[in-house]
CSV table of C-alpha atoms in Angstrom, one decimal:
chain,number,residue,atom,x,y,z
A,1,MET,CA,119.5,35.5,-27.6
A,2,ALA,CA,117.2,38.1,-28.9
A,3,SER,CA,114.7,39.7,-26.4
A,4,HIS,CA,111.1,38.7,-26.8
A,5,PHE,CA,110.1,42.3,-25.8
A,6,SER,CA,109.4,45.0,-28.4
A,7,ALA,CA,111.2,48.3,-28.2
A,8,GLU,CA,107.9,49.9,-26.9
A,9,GLU,CA,107.6,47.2,-24.2
A,10,ARG,CA,111.2,47.6,-23.1
A,11,ALA,CA,110.6,51.3,-22.7
A,12,LEU,CA,107.6,50.6,-20.5
A,13,LEU,CA,109.6,48.1,-18.5
A,14,GLU,CA,112.5,50.5,-17.9
A,15,GLY,CA,112.9,51.2,-14.2
A,16,THR,CA,110.2,48.7,-13.1
A,17,TRP,CA,111.3,45.1,-12.3
A,18,PRO,CA,114.7,43.6,-13.2
A,19,LEU,CA,114.7,42.7,-16.8
A,20,GLU,CA,116.8,39.6,-16.2
A,21,LEU,CA,113.9,38.1,-14.2
A,22,LEU,CA,111.4,38.8,-17.0
A,23,GLU,CA,113.8,37.2,-19.5
A,24,ASP,CA,114.7,34.2,-17.4
A,25,PRO,CA,113.2,31.2,-19.2
A,26,ILE,CA,112.4,29.4,-16.0
A,27,ARG,CA,110.3,32.2,-14.7
A,28,GLN,CA,108.5,33.0,-18.0
A,29,PRO,CA,104.8,32.1,-18.4
A,30,ARG,CA,103.8,29.2,-20.6
A,31,VAL,CA,102.3,30.6,-23.8
A,32,VAL,CA,99.6,28.6,-25.7
A,33,THR,CA,98.6,29.7,-29.2
A,34,THR,CA,95.0,28.4,-29.7
A,35,ALA,CA,91.8,28.8,-27.8
A,36,ARG,CA,91.3,25.0,-27.7
A,37,GLU,CA,94.7,24.5,-26.1
A,38,PHE,CA,94.0,27.1,-23.5
A,39,LEU,CA,90.6,25.5,-22.6
A,40,TRP,CA,92.3,22.1,-22.4
A,41,GLU,CA,94.7,23.5,-19.8
A,42,VAL,CA,91.8,25.2,-17.9
A,43,PHE,CA,89.8,21.9,-17.6
A,44,VAL,CA,92.4,19.1,-17.3
A,45,GLY,CA,95.8,20.7,-17.0
A,46,GLU,CA,97.9,21.0,-13.8
A,47,HIS,CA,98.9,24.7,-13.3
A,48,LEU,CA,100.4,24.8,-9.8
A,49,GLY,CA,103.6,26.7,-10.3
A,50,ASP,CA,102.6,27.9,-13.7
A,51,PHE,CA,101.1,30.9,-15.4
A,52,ILE,CA,99.4,30.1,-18.7
A,53,VAL,CA,98.8,32.9,-21.2
A,54,LEU,CA,96.8,33.0,-24.5
A,55,PRO,CA,97.9,36.0,-26.5
A,56,ASN,CA,95.0,37.8,-28.1
A,57,GLY,CA,92.8,35.5,-26.1
A,58,VAL,CA,89.9,38.0,-25.9
A,59,ASP,CA,89.4,37.8,-29.6
A,60,LEU,CA,90.2,34.0,-30.0
A,61,LEU,CA,87.6,33.3,-27.3
A,62,GLY,CA,85.0,35.8,-28.6
A,63,LEU,CA,85.3,38.0,-25.5
A,64,ALA,CA,86.2,41.4,-27.0
A,65,GLU,CA,85.7,44.3,-24.6
A,66,GLU,CA,82.8,45.8,-26.6
A,67,ASP,CA,80.9,42.5,-26.2
A,68,ALA,CA,81.9,41.8,-22.6
A,69,MET,CA,81.9,45.2,-20.8
A,70,PRO,CA,79.1,47.7,-20.2
A,71,SER,CA,79.2,50.7,-22.5
A,72,ASP,CA,79.1,53.2,-19.7
A,73,VAL,CA,82.3,51.8,-18.2
A,74,LEU,CA,84.1,51.8,-21.6
A,75,GLN,CA,83.0,55.4,-22.3
A,76,ALA,CA,84.3,56.5,-18.9
A,77,LEU,CA,87.6,54.8,-19.6
A,78,ASP,CA,87.8,56.4,-23.0
A,79,SER,CA,87.3,59.9,-21.6
A,80,THR,CA,90.0,59.7,-18.9
A,81,SER,CA,93.7,58.9,-18.7
A,82,SER,CA,94.2,58.0,-15.0
A,83,VAL,CA,92.3,56.4,-12.1
A,84,LYS,CA,92.1,59.8,-10.4
A,85,GLU,CA,90.4,61.4,-13.5
A,86,LEU,CA,88.1,58.4,-13.7
A,87,LEU,CA,87.1,58.7,-10.0
A,88,GLU,CA,86.5,62.5,-10.6
A,89,ARG,CA,84.3,61.6,-13.5
A,90,LEU,CA,82.3,59.0,-11.6
A,91,GLN,CA,81.9,61.5,-8.7
A,92,LYS,CA,79.7,63.5,-11.0
A,93,ASP,CA,77.8,60.6,-12.6
A,94,SER,CA,74.8,59.7,-10.3
A,95,GLU,CA,73.7,56.9,-12.6
A,96,MET,CA,77.0,55.0,-12.4
A,97,LEU,CA,77.3,55.6,-8.7
A,98,GLY,CA,73.9,54.1,-8.3
A,99,ARG,CA,74.8,51.1,-10.5
A,100,TYR,CA,78.2,50.0,-9.3
A,101,LYS,CA,80.3,49.3,-6.2
A,102,ALA,CA,84.0,48.8,-6.0
A,103,GLY,CA,87.0,48.9,-3.7
A,104,VAL,CA,89.1,52.1,-4.0
A,105,GLU,CA,92.7,51.5,-3.0
A,106,TYR,CA,95.9,53.6,-2.5
A,107,VAL,CA,99.4,53.1,-1.2
A,108,ASP,CA,100.2,54.9,2.1
A,109,HIS,CA,103.5,56.4,3.1
A,110,LYS,CA,104.7,53.1,4.4
A,111,GLY,CA,104.3,51.5,1.1
A,112,GLU,CA,101.3,49.4,2.2
A,113,GLN,CA,98.1,49.2,0.1
A,114,ARG,CA,95.0,50.3,1.8
A,115,THR,CA,91.3,50.2,1.0
A,116,VAL,CA,89.3,53.4,1.6
A,117,LEU,CA,86.4,53.0,4.0
A,118,PRO,CA,86.8,49.2,4.1
A,119,LYS,CA,83.6,48.5,5.9
A,120,GLN,CA,81.4,50.5,3.5
A,121,ARG,CA,81.4,48.2,0.6
A,122,ARG,CA,78.2,49.6,-0.9
A,123,ASN,CA,79.3,53.2,-0.6
A,124,LEU,CA,81.2,54.0,-3.8
A,125,PRO,CA,80.4,57.8,-3.6
A,126,GLY,CA,81.8,57.9,-0.1
A,127,ARG,CA,84.9,56.0,-1.0
A,128,ILE,CA,85.6,58.2,-4.0
A,129,ASN,CA,85.1,61.4,-1.9
A,130,GLU,CA,87.4,60.1,0.8
A,131,VAL,CA,90.3,59.0,-1.4
A,132,LEU,CA,90.2,62.2,-3.4
A,133,ARG,CA,90.4,64.1,-0.1
A,134,LEU,CA,93.4,62.0,0.9
A,135,VAL,CA,95.1,62.8,-2.4
A,136,GLU,CA,94.4,66.5,-2.0
A,137,LYS,CA,95.9,66.5,1.5
A,138,GLY,CA,99.0,64.6,0.3
A,139,GLU,CA,98.2,61.5,2.3
A,140,ALA,CA,97.7,59.3,-0.8
A,141,ASP,CA,99.7,59.1,-4.0
A,142,ALA,CA,97.4,59.8,-6.9
A,143,GLU,CA,99.5,57.4,-9.1
A,144,SER,CA,98.8,54.5,-6.8
A,145,LEU,CA,95.0,54.7,-7.0
A,146,TYR,CA,93.4,51.5,-8.0
A,147,ILE,CA,89.8,50.3,-8.5
A,148,ALA,CA,89.4,46.7,-7.4
A,149,GLU,CA,86.6,44.2,-7.5
A,150,MET,CA,84.1,46.5,-9.4
A,151,ARG,CA,80.7,44.9,-9.5
A,152,LEU,CA,77.0,45.7,-9.8
A,153,LEU,CA,75.5,47.2,-6.6
A,154,GLU,CA,72.4,45.0,-7.0
A,155,ALA,CA,72.3,41.6,-8.6
A,156,ALA,CA,70.8,41.5,-12.1
A,157,ILE,CA,69.8,38.8,-14.6
A,158,HIS,CA,72.8,37.8,-16.7
A,159,PRO,CA,72.1,38.2,-20.4
A,160,ILE,CA,73.3,34.7,-21.3
A,161,ASN,CA,72.5,32.1,-18.6
A,162,ARG,CA,69.8,34.2,-16.9
A,163,GLU,CA,71.3,33.7,-13.4
A,164,LYS,CA,71.2,36.6,-10.9
A,165,VAL,CA,74.8,37.9,-10.8
A,166,LYS,CA,76.8,40.9,-9.6
A,167,THR,CA,79.4,40.8,-12.3
A,168,VAL,CA,79.5,43.7,-14.7
A,169,CYS,CA,80.8,41.4,-17.5
A,170,LYS,CA,78.2,40.4,-20.1
A,171,ARG,CA,80.2,37.3,-21.3
A,172,ASP,CA,83.0,35.2,-19.8
A,173,VAL,CA,85.1,32.1,-20.5
A,174,LYS,CA,82.3,30.2,-18.5
A,175,ASP,CA,79.9,31.2,-21.3
A,176,VAL,CA,82.3,30.1,-24.0
A,177,VAL,CA,82.4,26.5,-22.7
A,178,GLY,CA,78.6,26.1,-22.1
A,179,HIS,CA,77.5,22.9,-20.4
A,180,LEU,CA,81.1,21.9,-19.9
A,181,ALA,CA,81.4,24.4,-17.1
A,182,SER,CA,79.6,21.8,-14.9
A,183,TRP,CA,82.7,19.6,-15.3
A,184,THR,CA,84.6,21.7,-12.7
A,185,PHE,CA,84.6,21.7,-8.9
A,186,TYR,CA,83.5,25.3,-8.8
A,187,TRP,CA,83.2,28.2,-11.2
A,188,ASP,CA,82.1,31.6,-9.9
A,189,ARG,CA,80.8,34.3,-12.1
A,190,HIS,CA,78.4,35.8,-9.7
A,191,ASP,CA,81.0,37.9,-7.9
A,192,GLU,CA,83.5,38.3,-10.7
A,193,GLY,CA,85.6,41.4,-10.2
A,194,VAL,CA,86.8,44.1,-12.6
A,195,PHE,CA,90.1,45.9,-11.9
A,196,ILE,CA,91.2,49.3,-13.3
A,197,GLY,CA,94.6,50.9,-12.8
A,198,ASN,CA,97.2,53.2,-14.3
A,199,ARG,CA,101.0,53.1,-14.4
A,200,GLY,CA,102.3,52.7,-10.8
A,201,SER,CA,99.1,51.2,-9.4
A,202,GLY,CA,98.2,47.5,-9.0
A,203,LYS,CA,97.4,44.8,-6.4
A,204,GLY,CA,99.7,44.2,-3.4
A,205,VAL,CA,101.0,40.8,-2.4
A,206,HIS,CA,98.2,38.5,-1.3
A,207,VAL,CA,96.8,35.0,-1.4
A,208,ASP,CA,93.1,34.6,-2.4
A,209,GLN,CA,90.6,34.1,0.4
A,210,VAL,CA,89.8,30.7,-1.1
A,211,LEU,CA,92.6,28.5,-2.6
A,212,TRP,CA,91.1,28.6,-6.1
A,213,SER,CA,92.4,29.6,-9.5
A,214,ASN,CA,91.6,32.5,-11.7
A,215,VAL,CA,90.9,33.0,-15.4
A,216,GLY,CA,91.9,36.6,-16.2
A,217,LYS,CA,91.0,38.7,-19.2
A,218,ASN,CA,93.3,41.7,-19.8
A,219,TRP,CA,91.4,44.0,-22.2
A,220,ARG,CA,93.6,47.1,-21.8
A,221,GLY,CA,97.1,48.0,-20.6
A,222,TYR,CA,100.3,46.2,-19.8
A,223,LYS,CA,100.7,44.6,-16.4
A,224,LEU,CA,103.6,42.9,-14.5
A,225,VAL,CA,102.7,39.9,-12.4
A,226,ALA,CA,104.7,37.7,-10.1
A,227,ALA,CA,103.6,34.5,-8.3
A,228,TRP,CA,105.5,32.5,-5.7
A,229,PRO,CA,105.7,28.8,-5.1
A,230,LYS,CA,103.0,27.4,-2.8
A,231,GLY,CA,103.6,26.4,0.8
A,232,ALA,CA,106.4,27.8,2.9
A,233,VAL,CA,107.8,30.3,0.4
A,234,SER,CA,104.4,31.7,-0.4
A,235,ASN,CA,103.4,32.0,3.3
A,236,ARG,CA,106.7,33.8,4.2
A,237,ILE,CA,106.3,36.3,1.3
A,238,CYS,CA,102.8,37.0,2.4
A,239,ARG,CA,103.9,37.6,6.0
A,240,GLU,CA,106.8,39.9,5.0
A,241,PHE,CA,105.1,41.8,2.2
A,242,ASP,CA,101.3,41.5,2.9
A,243,ASP,CA,99.4,44.0,0.8
A,244,GLN,CA,102.6,45.7,-0.3
A,245,LEU,CA,102.8,46.9,-3.9
A,246,PHE,CA,106.1,46.1,-5.7
A,247,SER,CA,106.3,49.5,-7.3
A,248,PRO,CA,109.6,51.1,-8.3
A,249,PRO,CA,112.1,51.9,-7.0
A,250,LEU,CA,112.2,48.4,-5.4
A,251,SER,CA,113.9,48.0,-2.0
A,252,ASP,CA,116.6,45.4,-1.7
A,253,ALA,CA,114.1,43.2,0.2
A,254,LYS,CA,111.5,43.4,-2.6
A,255,ALA,CA,114.1,42.7,-5.3
A,256,ALA,CA,115.3,39.7,-3.4
A,257,ALA,CA,111.7,38.5,-2.9
A,258,LEU,CA,111.1,38.8,-6.7
A,259,ARG,CA,114.0,36.5,-7.3
A,260,GLU,CA,112.2,33.8,-5.3
A,261,ALA,CA,109.1,34.0,-7.5
A,262,ALA,CA,108.1,31.0,-9.5
A,263,LYS,CA,106.8,33.2,-12.4
A,264,VAL,CA,107.5,36.8,-13.4
A,265,ALA,CA,105.6,37.9,-16.5
A,266,LEU,CA,104.4,40.8,-18.6
A,267,LEU,CA,100.7,40.6,-19.5
A,268,ARG,CA,99.8,42.4,-22.7
A,269,PRO,CA,96.5,44.0,-24.0
A,270,GLY,CA,94.2,41.2,-25.2
A,271,ASP,CA,95.8,38.4,-23.1
A,272,VAL,CA,93.7,35.8,-21.4
A,273,TYR,CA,95.5,33.9,-18.7
A,274,PHE,CA,95.1,31.3,-16.0
A,275,PHE,CA,96.9,30.8,-12.7
A,276,SER,CA,96.4,29.7,-9.1
A,277,GLY,CA,95.2,32.2,-6.6
A,278,GLY,CA,96.3,29.8,-3.8
A,279,THR,CA,99.8,31.2,-3.5
A,280,ALA,CA,101.3,34.7,-3.0
A,281,HIS,CA,101.1,36.9,-6.0
A,282,THR,CA,101.1,40.6,-7.0
A,283,ALA,CA,100.4,42.8,-10.0
A,284,LEU,CA,101.7,46.2,-11.2
A,285,CYS,CA,100.3,48.3,-14.0
A,286,ILE,CA,103.0,49.8,-16.2
A,287,SER,CA,100.9,51.3,-19.1
A,288,ARG,CA,100.9,54.9,-20.0
A,289,GLY,CA,97.1,54.7,-20.2
A,290,MET,CA,94.5,52.8,-18.3
A,291,GLY,CA,94.5,49.1,-17.6
A,292,LEU,CA,91.3,47.0,-17.6
A,293,SER,CA,90.9,43.4,-16.5
A,294,ALA,CA,88.5,40.9,-14.9
A,295,TYR,CA,88.8,37.6,-13.2
A,296,GLU,CA,86.6,34.5,-12.9
A,297,SER,CA,87.3,32.2,-9.9
A,298,ILE,CA,87.5,28.5,-10.8
A,299,VAL,CA,88.5,25.2,-9.2
A,300,THR,CA,89.0,22.5,-11.7
A,301,LEU,CA,88.4,18.8,-11.1
A,302,HIS,CA,92.1,18.1,-11.3
A,303,PRO,CA,92.7,16.5,-7.8
A,304,LEU,CA,95.7,18.8,-7.2
A,305,HIS,CA,93.5,21.8,-7.5
A,306,SER,CA,90.3,20.5,-5.9
A,307,GLY,CA,92.4,19.1,-3.1
A,308,LEU,CA,94.1,22.4,-2.6
A,309,CYS,CA,90.8,24.3,-2.5
A,310,MET,CA,89.5,21.9,0.2
A,311,GLN,CA,92.5,23.0,2.4
A,312,THR,CA,91.3,26.6,2.5
A,313,CYS,CA,90.1,26.5,6.1
A,314,ASP,CA,92.4,23.6,7.3
A,315,ARG,CA,94.7,25.2,9.8
A,316,SER,CA,96.9,22.1,9.8
A,317,SER,CA,97.6,22.6,6.1
A,318,PRO,CA,101.0,24.2,5.1
A,319,CYS,CA,99.0,26.4,2.7
A,320,TRP,CA,96.7,27.9,5.3
A,321,LEU,CA,97.1,31.6,6.0
A,322,GLU,CA,95.5,34.1,8.4
A,323,GLY,CA,92.8,35.9,6.3
A,324,ALA,CA,91.3,32.8,4.7
A,325,MET,CA,87.6,32.8,4.2
A,326,PRO,CA,85.6,32.1,7.4
A,327,ASP,CA,84.5,28.5,7.8
A,328,ASP,CA,80.7,29.2,7.4
A,329,GLU,CA,81.3,31.2,4.2
A,330,PHE,CA,83.6,28.5,2.8
A,331,GLU,CA,80.9,25.9,3.5
A,332,ASP,CA,78.6,27.9,1.1
A,333,ILE,CA,81.4,27.5,-1.5
A,334,LEU,CA,81.5,23.8,-0.8
A,335,GLU,CA,77.7,23.5,-1.1
A,336,GLU,CA,77.9,25.0,-4.5
A,337,ALA,CA,80.7,22.6,-5.4
A,338,SER,CA,78.5,19.6,-4.3
A,339,ASP,CA,75.8,20.9,-6.6
A,340,GLN,CA,78.4,21.2,-9.4
A,341,LEU,CA,79.4,17.6,-8.9
A,342,GLN,CA,75.8,16.5,-9.0
A,343,GLU,CA,75.3,18.3,-12.3
A,344,ALA,CA,78.3,16.6,-13.8
A,345,ALA,CA,77.2,13.2,-12.5
A,346,GLN,CA,73.7,13.7,-14.0
A,347,GLN,CA,75.3,14.6,-17.3
A,348,PHE,CA,77.6,11.6,-17.2
A,349,LEU,CA,74.8,9.1,-16.4
A,350,GLN,CA,72.8,10.5,-19.3
A,351,GLY,CA,75.7,10.3,-21.8
A,352,GLY,CA,77.5,13.5,-21.0
A,353,PRO,CA,79.8,15.4,-21.3
A,354,GLN,CA,79.7,14.5,-25.0
A,355,ILE,CA,76.0,14.9,-25.1
A,356,ASP,CA,74.6,18.2,-23.8
A,357,VAL,CA,71.7,16.8,-21.7
A,358,THR,CA,71.0,20.3,-20.4
A,359,SER,CA,69.7,21.4,-23.8
A,360,THR,CA,66.5,19.5,-23.2
A,361,SER,CA,65.9,20.6,-19.7
A,362,LYS,CA,63.2,23.2,-18.6
A,363,GLU,CA,66.1,25.5,-17.6
A,364,ALA,CA,67.4,25.4,-21.1
A,365,GLN,CA,64.2,26.7,-22.5
A,366,LYS,CA,64.9,30.0,-20.8
A,367,LEU,CA,68.2,30.3,-22.6
A,368,LYS,CA,66.7,30.1,-26.1
A,369,ALA,CA,66.9,33.8,-26.5
A,370,PHE,CA,70.7,33.6,-26.6
A,371,GLU,CA,72.3,31.8,-29.6
A,372,PRO,CA,76.0,31.0,-28.9
A,373,PRO,CA,78.4,32.3,-31.5
A,374,GLN,CA,79.6,29.7,-34.0
A,375,LEU,CA,83.1,30.1,-32.5
A,376,TRP,CA,81.9,28.9,-29.1
A,377,LYS,CA,80.0,25.9,-30.7
A,378,ASP,CA,83.1,24.9,-32.7
A,379,LEU,CA,85.4,25.1,-29.6
A,380,ARG,CA,83.0,22.9,-27.5
A,381,ALA,CA,82.8,20.4,-30.4
A,382,GLU,CA,86.6,20.3,-30.8
A,383,LEU,CA,87.1,19.6,-27.0
A,384,LEU,CA,84.4,16.9,-26.9
A,385,ALA,CA,85.8,15.2,-30.0
A,386,ASP,CA,89.1,14.7,-28.2
A,387,GLN,CA,88.7,11.4,-26.4
A,388,ALA,CA,91.8,12.0,-24.3
A,389,PHE,CA,90.2,15.3,-23.0
A,390,VAL,CA,86.9,13.5,-22.1
A,391,ARG,CA,88.8,10.6,-20.4
A,392,LEU,CA,90.8,13.1,-18.3
A,393,LEU,CA,87.6,14.9,-17.3
A,394,GLN,CA,86.1,11.6,-16.2
A,395,GLU,CA,89.2,10.5,-14.3
A,396,HIS,CA,89.5,13.9,-12.6
A,397,PHE,CA,85.9,13.8,-11.6
A,398,ALA,CA,86.4,10.4,-10.0
A,399,ALA,CA,89.5,11.5,-8.2
A,400,THR,CA,87.9,14.6,-6.8
A,401,VAL,CA,84.9,12.7,-5.6
A,402,ALA,CA,87.3,10.3,-3.8
A,403,LEU,CA,88.9,13.3,-2.1
A,404,CYS,CA,85.6,14.6,-1.0
A,405,LEU,CA,84.6,11.3,0.5
A,406,THR,CA,87.9,10.7,2.3
A,407,ARG,CA,89.3,14.2,3.2
A,408,SER,CA,86.4,16.5,3.8
A,409,ARG,CA,83.8,15.8,6.4
A,410,TYR,CA,81.5,18.5,5.1
A,411,MET,CA,81.7,17.4,1.5
A,412,ARG,CA,81.2,13.8,2.6
A,413,SER,CA,77.9,14.9,4.1
A,414,GLN,CA,76.9,16.7,0.9
A,415,ILE,CA,77.7,14.0,-1.8
A,416,ASP,CA,74.4,12.5,-2.9
A,417,CYS,CA,73.6,9.1,-4.4
A,418,THR,CA,73.9,10.4,-8.0
A,419,VAL,CA,77.5,11.4,-7.6
A,420,LYS,CA,78.3,8.2,-5.7
A,421,ARG,CA,76.8,6.1,-8.5
A,422,ALA,CA,78.7,8.0,-11.2
A,423,HIS,CA,81.9,7.6,-9.1
A,424,ARG,CA,81.3,3.8,-8.7
A,425,MET,CA,80.8,3.4,-12.4
A,426,LEU,CA,84.0,5.3,-13.2
A,427,THR,CA,86.2,3.5,-10.7
A,428,SER,CA,84.8,0.0,-11.3
A,429,GLY,CA,85.4,0.2,-15.0
A,430,ARG,CA,81.8,0.1,-16.0
A,431,ALA,CA,81.9,3.6,-17.4
A,432,ARG,CA,82.5,4.2,-21.1
A,433,PHE,CA,85.8,5.9,-20.8
A,434,ALA,CA,87.2,7.4,-24.0
A,435,SER,CA,88.8,4.5,-25.9
A,436,VAL,CA,92.3,5.8,-26.0
A,437,SER,CA,95.2,5.3,-23.8
A,438,PRO,CA,95.4,7.9,-21.0
A,439,LYS,CA,97.4,11.0,-21.8
A,440,ARG,CA,99.3,12.9,-19.2
A,441,SER,CA,98.2,16.4,-18.6
A,442,ARG,CA,99.8,18.7,-21.1
A,443,SER,CA,100.9,21.0,-18.4
A,444,ARG,CA,103.1,18.3,-16.9
A,445,SER,CA,104.3,16.6,-20.1
A,446,ARG,CA,105.8,19.8,-21.4
A,447,ARG,CA,107.9,20.7,-18.5
A,448,GLY,CA,109.7,19.3,-15.5
A,449,LYS,CA,109.2,20.4,-11.9
A,450,SER,CA,107.8,23.9,-11.6
A,451,ALA,CA,106.9,26.3,-8.8
A,452,ARG,CA,103.7,28.1,-8.2
A,453,SER,CA,101.4,31.1,-8.9
A,454,GLU,CA,98.2,33.1,-7.5
A,455,SER,CA,95.5,35.7,-6.3
A,456,ARG,CA,93.0,36.5,-3.5
A,457,SER,CA,90.5,39.2,-4.2
A,458,ASN,CA,91.4,38.1,-7.6
A,459,GLU,CA,94.5,39.7,-8.9
């Protein structure tokens, strides 16, 4: 069988991870070819144990880097060829140092990934100075330098939805779907992180602080990713390889661990992808130039995913790991989730999601300055014209509310009468479900049993 890798890609892959794993059909990501199909999977698909990729997704979704990323960041990337050079450039740019914050990571002599000055999250100048000092002294490998979770230092008004955010991205998948974003359990864009690496750097093995999923945009560079099945395998991989980067040459133990992965994939420039951050995963940049990507954290209404998220702080869950988000911070997440459910319920009771009831609200008047591209309007219309899609959204909403009422004491206290009313209408048959027979989630109907994928700080 012919390889699906080009000659250039095979050259990049040489000496990295075993090619037989990347070519193993069971471990390959599931590729979708249209933006509509990708968004279907994001909203109503089941992706535990899967890795969904939309090639050229940044263009198909109207998220080209020149539209999505700040010009100063792109100019800095264009003028450098490694993370070390980029940090040296930033070191001399007082405006950028005053605008952004980021984690600066390196791999120590034990092969463990470390963050420079971990408690000084707002001190990007100090972090840059310190990591360059470590490189000069030979205590940090320059090729392993990685910029993680880059954000604005101070929250600013987002150009599209006018919310105060710290993401540097000017447009995201959340913007593409408009009012449909309310039909998820949680969708964070406030703290969306940007990641920058060069060949040999990446993100060590981890599980996300919250058991959510991630929508990734890979604007530049090639990147290897691996994700392990949820539960016992994921927990063991995290214990044995916590924060370790799977950079070559691989030890026998790491090579054996990769063979236990549910998915092993090569991400290409322009790919948009979707996976669960609730299991162990890792990423390795293999480009000759710089890699640039960003992640939105999302929990869909599919009960498998909303249910997994609600286990984040449940120590009795087989998915719980040391390092999970503290209970009080997770309650803030759940409070936002209850607001999200209320928004979806209000839309439903007024004829949504087919009708965008938010367009007549006072809040909508503030958004008039931004006119969505025709591409986004067409994608929303295509999704909402699909009765099976609408029916699954409604069914998943009802199932998630049921989970909140029966399995989460905190969520039970947060669910208001609007959500309960919508839930009663949906479960009693009084709702106007789409008038077609239910359709199984495409993620399940196209494959048999599958394993699992993930991220924690986001990659």
